[in-house]
PDB file of C-alpha atoms in Angstrom:
ATOM      1  CA  GLU A  18       2.096  26.042 -30.928  1.00 67.00           C
ATOM      2  CA  ALA A  19      -1.363  27.157 -29.945  1.00 81.00           C
ATOM      3  CA  GLY A  20      -1.867  30.896 -30.024  1.00 92.00           C
ATOM      4  CA  VAL A  21      -3.420  33.246 -27.496  1.00 95.00           C
ATOM      5  CA  ALA A  22      -7.039  32.278 -26.921  1.00 96.00           C
ATOM      6  CA  GLN A  23      -9.717  34.821 -26.049  1.00 97.00           C
ATOM      7  CA  SER A  24     -13.427  34.572 -25.423  1.00 96.00           C
ATOM      8  CA  PRO A  25     -16.033  35.639 -26.137  1.00 97.00           C
ATOM      9  CA  ARG A  26     -15.393  36.899 -29.651  1.00 95.00           C
ATOM     10  CA  TYR A  27     -18.222  39.443 -29.496  1.00 97.00           C
ATOM     11  CA  LYS A  28     -20.282  40.928 -26.698  1.00 98.00           C
ATOM     12  CA  ILE A  29     -23.115  43.428 -26.678  1.00 98.00           C
ATOM     13  CA  ILE A  30     -24.303  44.887 -23.382  1.00 98.00           C
ATOM     14  CA  GLU A  31     -26.224  47.890 -22.162  1.00 97.00           C
ATOM     15  CA  LYS A  32     -24.516  50.672 -20.278  1.00 96.00           C
ATOM     16  CA  ARG A  33     -24.180  50.118 -16.554  1.00 97.00           C
ATOM     17  CA  GLN A  34     -24.095  46.338 -17.029  1.00 97.00           C
ATOM     18  CA  SER A  35     -21.015  44.292 -16.239  1.00 97.00           C
ATOM     19  CA  VAL A  36     -18.940  42.135 -18.576  1.00 98.00           C
ATOM     20  CA  ALA A  37     -15.948  39.822 -18.323  1.00 98.00           C
ATOM     21  CA  PHE A  38     -13.384  38.702 -20.865  1.00 98.00           C
ATOM     22  CA  TRP A  39     -11.151  35.663 -20.647  1.00 97.00           C
ATOM     23  CA  CYS A  40      -7.649  35.075 -22.000  1.00 97.00           C
ATOM     24  CA  ASN A  41      -5.434  32.004 -22.131  1.00 96.00           C
ATOM     25  CA  PRO A  42      -1.867  32.907 -23.161  1.00 96.00           C
ATOM     26  CA  ILE A  43       0.629  30.831 -25.084  1.00 95.00           C
ATOM     27  CA  SER A  44       1.925  28.020 -22.908  1.00 93.00           C
ATOM     28  CA  GLY A  45       5.004  29.047 -20.959  1.00 91.00           C
ATOM     29  CA  HIS A  46       4.591  32.781 -21.514  1.00 92.00           C
ATOM     30  CA  ALA A  47       5.098  34.534 -18.198  1.00 91.00           C
ATOM     31  CA  THR A  48       4.002  37.985 -19.334  1.00 91.00           C
ATOM     32  CA  LEU A  49       0.401  38.799 -20.179  1.00 94.00           C
ATOM     33  CA  TYR A  50      -1.062  42.083 -21.406  1.00 95.00           C
ATOM     34  CA  TRP A  51      -4.532  43.504 -21.884  1.00 97.00           C
ATOM     35  CA  TYR A  52      -4.924  46.215 -24.502  1.00 97.00           C
ATOM     36  CA  GLN A  53      -7.928  48.313 -25.480  1.00 97.00           C
ATOM     37  CA  GLN A  54      -8.297  49.238 -29.148  1.00 97.00           C
ATOM     38  CA  ILE A  55     -10.910  51.852 -29.961  1.00 96.00           C
ATOM     39  CA  LEU A  56     -12.034  51.939 -33.586  1.00 93.00           C
ATOM     40  CA  GLY A  57      -9.520  53.787 -35.754  1.00 90.00           C
ATOM     41  CA  GLN A  58      -6.846  53.930 -33.061  1.00 93.00           C
ATOM     42  CA  GLY A  59      -3.819  51.903 -32.057  1.00 95.00           C
ATOM     43  CA  PRO A  60      -4.029  49.530 -29.100  1.00 95.00           C
ATOM     44  CA  LYS A  61      -3.558  51.112 -25.692  1.00 95.00           C
ATOM     45  CA  LEU A  62      -2.156  49.150 -22.749  1.00 94.00           C
ATOM     46  CA  LEU A  63      -4.521  48.584 -19.855  1.00 96.00           C
ATOM     47  CA  ILE A  64      -2.486  46.232 -17.680  1.00 95.00           C
ATOM     48  CA  GLN A  65       0.637  44.071 -17.763  1.00 93.00           C
ATOM     49  CA  PHE A  66       1.148  40.968 -15.621  1.00 93.00           C
ATOM     50  CA  GLN A  67       4.380  39.138 -14.941  1.00 90.00           C
ATOM     51  CA  ASN A  68       3.289  35.696 -13.760  1.00 89.00           C
ATOM     52  CA  ASN A  69       0.491  36.597 -11.319  1.00 86.00           C
ATOM     53  CA  GLY A  70       1.881  39.996 -10.322  1.00 91.00           C
ATOM     54  CA  VAL A  71       0.979  43.370 -11.824  1.00 93.00           C
ATOM     55  CA  VAL A  72       3.861  45.206 -13.523  1.00 90.00           C
ATOM     56  CA  ASP A  73       1.933  48.170 -14.903  1.00 90.00           C
ATOM     57  CA  ASP A  74      -1.701  49.175 -14.471  1.00 94.00           C
ATOM     58  CA  SER A  75      -1.211  52.922 -14.691  1.00 91.00           C
ATOM     59  CA  GLN A  76      -3.708  53.285 -17.574  1.00 92.00           C
ATOM     60  CA  LEU A  77      -6.383  50.991 -16.167  1.00 96.00           C
ATOM     61  CA  PRO A  78      -9.531  52.897 -15.110  1.00 95.00           C
ATOM     62  CA  LYS A  79      -9.616  51.252 -11.727  1.00 95.00           C
ATOM     63  CA  ASP A  80     -13.000  52.654 -10.748  1.00 96.00           C
ATOM     64  CA  ARG A  81     -14.647  50.350 -13.265  1.00 97.00           C
ATOM     65  CA  PHE A  82     -12.017  47.988 -14.688  1.00 98.00           C
ATOM     66  CA  SER A  83     -10.371  45.094 -12.877  1.00 97.00           C
ATOM     67  CA  ALA A  84      -8.130  42.250 -13.981  1.00 97.00           C
ATOM     68  CA  GLU A  85      -6.655  39.205 -12.368  1.00 96.00           C
ATOM     69  CA  ARG A  86      -4.289  36.389 -13.186  1.00 94.00           C
ATOM     70  CA  LEU A  87      -4.553  34.256 -10.106  1.00 81.00           C
ATOM     71  CA  LYS A  88      -2.486  31.217 -11.062  1.00 86.00           C
ATOM     72  CA  GLY A  89      -0.116  32.977 -13.429  1.00 84.00           C
ATOM     73  CA  VAL A  90      -1.763  31.484 -16.504  1.00 92.00           C
ATOM     74  CA  ASP A  91      -5.310  32.498 -17.524  1.00 95.00           C
ATOM     75  CA  SER A  92      -6.503  36.025 -17.003  1.00 97.00           C
ATOM     76  CA  THR A  93      -9.869  37.752 -16.704  1.00 97.00           C
ATOM     77  CA  LEU A  94     -10.646  41.396 -17.428  1.00 98.00           C
ATOM     78  CA  LYS A  95     -13.868  42.808 -16.000  1.00 98.00           C
ATOM     79  CA  ILE A  96     -15.755  46.035 -16.567  1.00 98.00           C
ATOM     80  CA  GLN A  97     -18.381  47.089 -14.034  1.00 97.00           C
ATOM     81  CA  PRO A  98     -20.340  49.211 -14.743  1.00 96.00           C
ATOM     82  CA  ALA A  99     -19.778  49.650 -18.478  1.00 97.00           C
ATOM     83  CA  LYS A 100     -19.992  53.027 -20.199  1.00 97.00           C
ATOM     84  CA  LEU A 101     -20.655  53.827 -23.848  1.00 97.00           C
ATOM     85  CA  GLU A 102     -17.010  54.849 -24.317  1.00 97.00           C
ATOM     86  CA  ASP A 103     -15.895  51.348 -23.358  1.00 97.00           C
ATOM     87  CA  SER A 104     -17.002  50.110 -26.772  1.00 98.00           C
ATOM     88  CA  ALA A 105     -13.780  48.756 -28.254  1.00 98.00           C
ATOM     89  CA  VAL A 106     -11.846  45.614 -29.048  1.00 97.00           C
ATOM     90  CA  TYR A 107     -10.088  44.152 -26.019  1.00 98.00           C
ATOM     91  CA  LEU A 108      -6.896  42.408 -27.000  1.00 97.00           C
ATOM     92  CA  CYS A 109      -4.933  39.986 -24.905  1.00 97.00           C
ATOM     93  CA  ALA A 110      -1.258  39.369 -25.658  1.00 95.00           C
ATOM     94  CA  SER A 111       1.514  37.296 -24.143  1.00 94.00           C
ATOM     95  CA  SER A 112       5.278  37.094 -24.376  1.00 91.00           C
ATOM     96  CA  ASP A 113       8.057  35.055 -22.876  1.00 86.00           C
ATOM     97  CA  SER A 114      10.428  36.413 -20.255  1.00 73.00           C
ATOM     98  CA  PHE A 115      13.233  37.452 -22.556  1.00 71.00           C
ATOM     99  CA  ARG A 116      13.700  41.183 -22.836  1.00 67.00           C
ATOM    100  CA  ASN A 117      11.560  42.586 -25.604  1.00 69.00           C
ATOM    101  CA  SER A 118      10.394  39.340 -27.057  1.00 81.00           C
ATOM    102  CA  PRO A 119       7.580  40.021 -29.517  1.00 87.00           C
ATOM    103  CA  LEU A 120       4.050  40.138 -28.160  1.00 90.00           C
ATOM    104  CA  HIS A 121       1.689  37.515 -29.531  1.00 93.00           C
ATOM    105  CA  PHE A 122      -1.901  38.707 -29.744  1.00 94.00           C
ATOM    106  CA  GLY A 123      -5.227  36.948 -29.605  1.00 95.00           C
ATOM    107  CA  ASN A 124      -8.146  37.730 -31.932  1.00 93.00           C
ATOM    108  CA  GLY A 125      -9.691  40.033 -29.378  1.00 95.00           C
ATOM    109  CA  THR A 126     -13.176  40.532 -27.960  1.00 97.00           C
ATOM    110  CA  ARG A 127     -15.290  43.183 -29.663  1.00 97.00           C
ATOM    111  CA  LEU A 128     -17.436  44.917 -27.034  1.00 98.00           C
ATOM    112  CA  THR A 129     -20.386  47.087 -27.955  1.00 98.00           C
ATOM    113  CA  VAL A 130     -22.032  49.085 -25.175  1.00 98.00           C
ATOM    114  CA  THR A 131     -25.482  50.451 -26.054  1.00 97.00           C
TER     115      THR A 131
ATOM    116  CA  ALA B 184       7.244  59.874 -22.438  1.00 70.00           C
ATOM    117  CA  GLN B 185       7.330  57.711 -25.503  1.00 85.00           C
ATOM    118  CA  LYS B 186       5.286  58.481 -28.596  1.00 93.00           C
ATOM    119  CA  VAL B 187       4.825  56.909 -32.015  1.00 96.00           C
ATOM    120  CA  THR B 188       3.451  58.883 -34.951  1.00 97.00           C
ATOM    121  CA  GLN B 189       2.116  57.385 -38.154  1.00 97.00           C
ATOM    122  CA  ALA B 190       1.075  60.408 -40.152  1.00 95.00           C
ATOM    123  CA  GLN B 191      -0.445  58.457 -43.031  1.00 97.00           C
ATOM    124  CA  THR B 192      -3.965  57.473 -42.052  1.00 96.00           C
ATOM    125  CA  GLU B 193      -4.792  55.606 -45.246  1.00 97.00           C
ATOM    126  CA  ILE B 194      -2.913  54.685 -48.416  1.00 97.00           C
ATOM    127  CA  SER B 195      -4.391  53.189 -51.555  1.00 97.00           C
ATOM    128  CA  VAL B 196      -2.223  51.624 -54.262  1.00 97.00           C
ATOM    129  CA  VAL B 197      -2.697  49.387 -57.246  1.00 97.00           C
ATOM    130  CA  GLU B 198      -1.309  45.882 -57.120  1.00 97.00           C
ATOM    131  CA  LYS B 199       2.425  45.605 -57.943  1.00 97.00           C
ATOM    132  CA  GLU B 200       3.135  49.163 -56.856  1.00 97.00           C
ATOM    133  CA  ASP B 201       5.740  49.769 -54.135  1.00 97.00           C
ATOM    134  CA  VAL B 202       4.509  51.514 -50.994  1.00 97.00           C
ATOM    135  CA  THR B 203       6.273  52.987 -47.955  1.00 97.00           C
ATOM    136  CA  LEU B 204       4.644  53.371 -44.568  1.00 98.00           C
ATOM    137  CA  ASP B 205       6.173  56.046 -42.364  1.00 98.00           C
ATOM    138  CA  CYS B 206       6.840  55.837 -38.636  1.00 98.00           C
ATOM    139  CA  VAL B 207       8.394  58.497 -36.411  1.00 98.00           C
ATOM    140  CA  TYR B 208       9.026  57.888 -32.723  1.00 97.00           C
ATOM    141  CA  GLU B 209       9.981  59.825 -29.618  1.00 95.00           C
ATOM    142  CA  THR B 210      11.792  58.446 -26.596  1.00 91.00           C
ATOM    143  CA  ARG B 211      14.265  59.699 -24.019  1.00 88.00           C
ATOM    144  CA  ASP B 212      15.850  56.288 -23.612  1.00 86.00           C
ATOM    145  CA  THR B 213      19.009  55.282 -25.456  1.00 86.00           C
ATOM    146  CA  THR B 214      17.997  51.637 -25.456  1.00 86.00           C
ATOM    147  CA  TYR B 215      14.684  50.799 -27.020  1.00 89.00           C
ATOM    148  CA  TYR B 216      13.004  48.450 -29.472  1.00 90.00           C
ATOM    149  CA  LEU B 217      10.843  49.179 -32.481  1.00 93.00           C
ATOM    150  CA  PHE B 218       8.242  46.870 -33.965  1.00 94.00           C
ATOM    151  CA  TRP B 219       5.882  46.610 -36.893  1.00 96.00           C
ATOM    152  CA  TYR B 220       2.622  44.687 -36.674  1.00 96.00           C
ATOM    153  CA  LYS B 221       0.021  43.889 -39.323  1.00 97.00           C
ATOM    154  CA  GLN B 222      -3.703  43.795 -38.487  1.00 95.00           C
ATOM    155  CA  PRO B 223      -5.740  42.146 -41.245  1.00 93.00           C
ATOM    156  CA  PRO B 224      -9.553  42.359 -41.280  1.00 89.00           C
ATOM    157  CA  SER B 225      -9.717  39.311 -39.005  1.00 86.00           C
ATOM    158  CA  GLY B 226      -8.416  41.573 -36.225  1.00 87.00           C
ATOM    159  CA  GLU B 227      -5.411  39.647 -34.944  1.00 88.00           C
ATOM    160  CA  LEU B 228      -2.199  41.630 -34.672  1.00 93.00           C
ATOM    161  CA  VAL B 229       0.599  39.793 -36.490  1.00 94.00           C
ATOM    162  CA  PHE B 230       4.219  40.481 -35.585  1.00 93.00           C
ATOM    163  CA  LEU B 231       6.392  41.449 -38.559  1.00 94.00           C
ATOM    164  CA  ILE B 232       9.721  42.717 -37.241  1.00 91.00           C
ATOM    165  CA  ARG B 233      11.634  43.892 -34.175  1.00 90.00           C
ATOM    166  CA  ARG B 234      14.654  46.177 -34.271  1.00 90.00           C
ATOM    167  CA  ASN B 235      16.782  47.379 -31.340  1.00 88.00           C
ATOM    168  CA  SER B 236      18.176  50.877 -31.071  1.00 89.00           C
ATOM    169  CA  PHE B 237      21.772  49.781 -31.579  1.00 88.00           C
ATOM    170  CA  ASP B 238      21.181  48.073 -34.893  1.00 85.00           C
ATOM    171  CA  GLU B 239      20.644  50.504 -37.744  1.00 82.00           C
ATOM    172  CA  GLN B 240      21.135  47.983 -40.480  1.00 82.00           C
ATOM    173  CA  ASN B 241      18.274  47.880 -42.913  1.00 84.00           C
ATOM    174  CA  GLU B 242      16.476  44.584 -43.133  1.00 85.00           C
ATOM    175  CA  ILE B 243      14.830  42.810 -46.029  1.00 86.00           C
ATOM    176  CA  SER B 244      12.458  39.883 -45.793  1.00 88.00           C
ATOM    177  CA  GLY B 245      10.990  38.877 -49.108  1.00 92.00           C
ATOM    178  CA  ARG B 246       8.919  41.799 -50.382  1.00 94.00           C
ATOM    179  CA  TYR B 247       9.212  43.613 -47.044  1.00 94.00           C
ATOM    180  CA  SER B 248      12.032  45.954 -46.071  1.00 93.00           C
ATOM    181  CA  TRP B 249      12.630  48.282 -43.168  1.00 93.00           C
ATOM    182  CA  ASN B 250      14.700  51.462 -42.958  1.00 94.00           C
ATOM    183  CA  PHE B 251      15.751  52.491 -39.436  1.00 94.00           C
ATOM    184  CA  GLN B 252      17.362  55.941 -39.072  1.00 93.00           C
ATOM    185  CA  LYS B 253      18.149  57.125 -35.556  1.00 92.00           C
ATOM    186  CA  SER B 254      19.162  60.564 -36.837  1.00 92.00           C
ATOM    187  CA  THR B 255      15.578  61.241 -37.866  1.00 94.00           C
ATOM    188  CA  SER B 256      13.899  58.911 -35.317  1.00 95.00           C
ATOM    189  CA  SER B 257      12.227  57.032 -38.113  1.00 96.00           C
ATOM    190  CA  PHE B 258      11.525  53.377 -38.810  1.00 96.00           C
ATOM    191  CA  ASN B 259       9.862  53.148 -42.194  1.00 96.00           C
ATOM    192  CA  PHE B 260       8.392  50.046 -43.799  1.00 96.00           C
ATOM    193  CA  THR B 261       8.370  49.377 -47.553  1.00 96.00           C
ATOM    194  CA  ILE B 262       6.364  46.741 -49.378  1.00 96.00           C
ATOM    195  CA  THR B 263       7.684  46.009 -52.838  1.00 96.00           C
ATOM    196  CA  ALA B 264       5.333  44.807 -55.564  1.00 97.00           C
ATOM    197  CA  SER B 265       2.290  45.027 -53.317  1.00 97.00           C
ATOM    198  CA  GLN B 266      -0.403  42.358 -53.431  1.00 97.00           C
ATOM    199  CA  VAL B 267      -4.076  42.388 -52.507  1.00 96.00           C
ATOM    200  CA  VAL B 268      -3.265  40.201 -49.487  1.00 95.00           C
ATOM    201  CA  ASP B 269      -1.159  43.047 -48.113  1.00 97.00           C
ATOM    202  CA  SER B 270      -4.342  45.026 -47.469  1.00 97.00           C
ATOM    203  CA  ALA B 271      -4.478  45.605 -43.721  1.00 97.00           C
ATOM    204  CA  VAL B 272      -3.796  48.154 -41.021  1.00 97.00           C
ATOM    205  CA  TYR B 273      -0.110  48.396 -40.148  1.00 98.00           C
ATOM    206  CA  PHE B 274       1.066  49.550 -36.740  1.00 98.00           C
ATOM    207  CA  CYS B 275       4.467  50.784 -35.678  1.00 97.00           C
ATOM    208  CA  ALA B 276       5.249  50.342 -31.977  1.00 95.00           C
ATOM    209  CA  LEU B 277       7.943  51.283 -29.462  1.00 93.00           C
ATOM    210  CA  SER B 278       9.157  49.570 -26.316  1.00 88.00           C
ATOM    211  CA  ASP B 279      11.474  51.280 -23.868  1.00 77.00           C
ATOM    212  CA  ASP B 280      11.650  51.467 -20.034  1.00 64.00           C
ATOM    213  CA  MET B 281      14.375  48.843 -20.176  1.00 58.00           C
ATOM    214  CA  ASP B 282      15.153  48.982 -16.476  1.00 61.00           C
ATOM    215  CA  THR B 283      11.658  48.828 -15.066  1.00 63.00           C
ATOM    216  CA  GLY B 284      10.469  45.544 -16.479  1.00 64.00           C
ATOM    217  CA  ARG B 285       7.661  47.374 -18.161  1.00 68.00           C
ATOM    218  CA  ARG B 286       7.981  46.024 -21.673  1.00 70.00           C
ATOM    219  CA  ALA B 287       4.581  46.893 -23.027  1.00 77.00           C
ATOM    220  CA  LEU B 288       4.389  48.435 -26.465  1.00 88.00           C
ATOM    221  CA  THR B 289       3.298  51.972 -27.283  1.00 92.00           C
ATOM    222  CA  PHE B 290       1.522  51.864 -30.630  1.00 95.00           C
ATOM    223  CA  GLY B 291       1.030  54.456 -33.325  1.00 96.00           C
ATOM    224  CA  SER B 292      -2.439  55.118 -34.676  1.00 96.00           C
ATOM    225  CA  GLY B 293      -1.884  52.837 -37.667  1.00 97.00           C
ATOM    226  CA  THR B 294      -1.888  53.191 -41.445  1.00 98.00           C
ATOM    227  CA  ARG B 295      -4.638  51.483 -43.416  1.00 97.00           C
ATOM    228  CA  LEU B 296      -3.235  50.083 -46.667  1.00 98.00           C
ATOM    229  CA  GLN B 297      -5.614  49.170 -49.456  1.00 97.00           C
ATOM    230  CA  VAL B 298      -4.177  47.341 -52.431  1.00 97.00           C
ATOM    231  CA  GLN B 299      -6.492  47.389 -55.418  1.00 96.00           C
ATOM    232  CA  PRO B 300      -6.340  44.574 -57.963  1.00 94.00           C
TER     233      PRO B 300
END
């Protein structure tokens, strides 16, 4: 089966600019996650979707970050305006609906904010 | 709140040595799941194993084995006869909140394993 697809692979922007990341989960996976991984740290959850509804966005900096999954499939994560501390790898993951099925991760988007 | 601690930041071994990666977790839930993921230099997180809180049997898969001990809240990972291809960052993760539908993983900070030829 095809894995989780993410684009772009790399992005470099200046602070205060905006950026968007795209994720296409594994076909049939109802749950989609966005994680932020700062260099040298473990991934940290930003938001979890179940179909097109938000299950958990408690750690999403809502003043600058937004995410949507309008049709319950693809998802977009946006940062506007970006700050230097947003430099990180943004990982998308998906899982099926069974309780505690493993998360399957994409290759991530490496964002550098200068 | 849940927490996962991987005290070993980096480990370096010579090929064919055995190595154990430590993981200690904290949770107030009685039902939870523990995971190990591997992150090679390519960056993709690769699922290795899942264990639920009611199953304390140790598991072996090829050169990999896992030791789950609820009494010490630990879920350690051993690689036997390590190989250069095992070089990666390894993450331990916890999933609880069984009743809320929030199934996202809480990750430790990772252990970087370098296997020298």
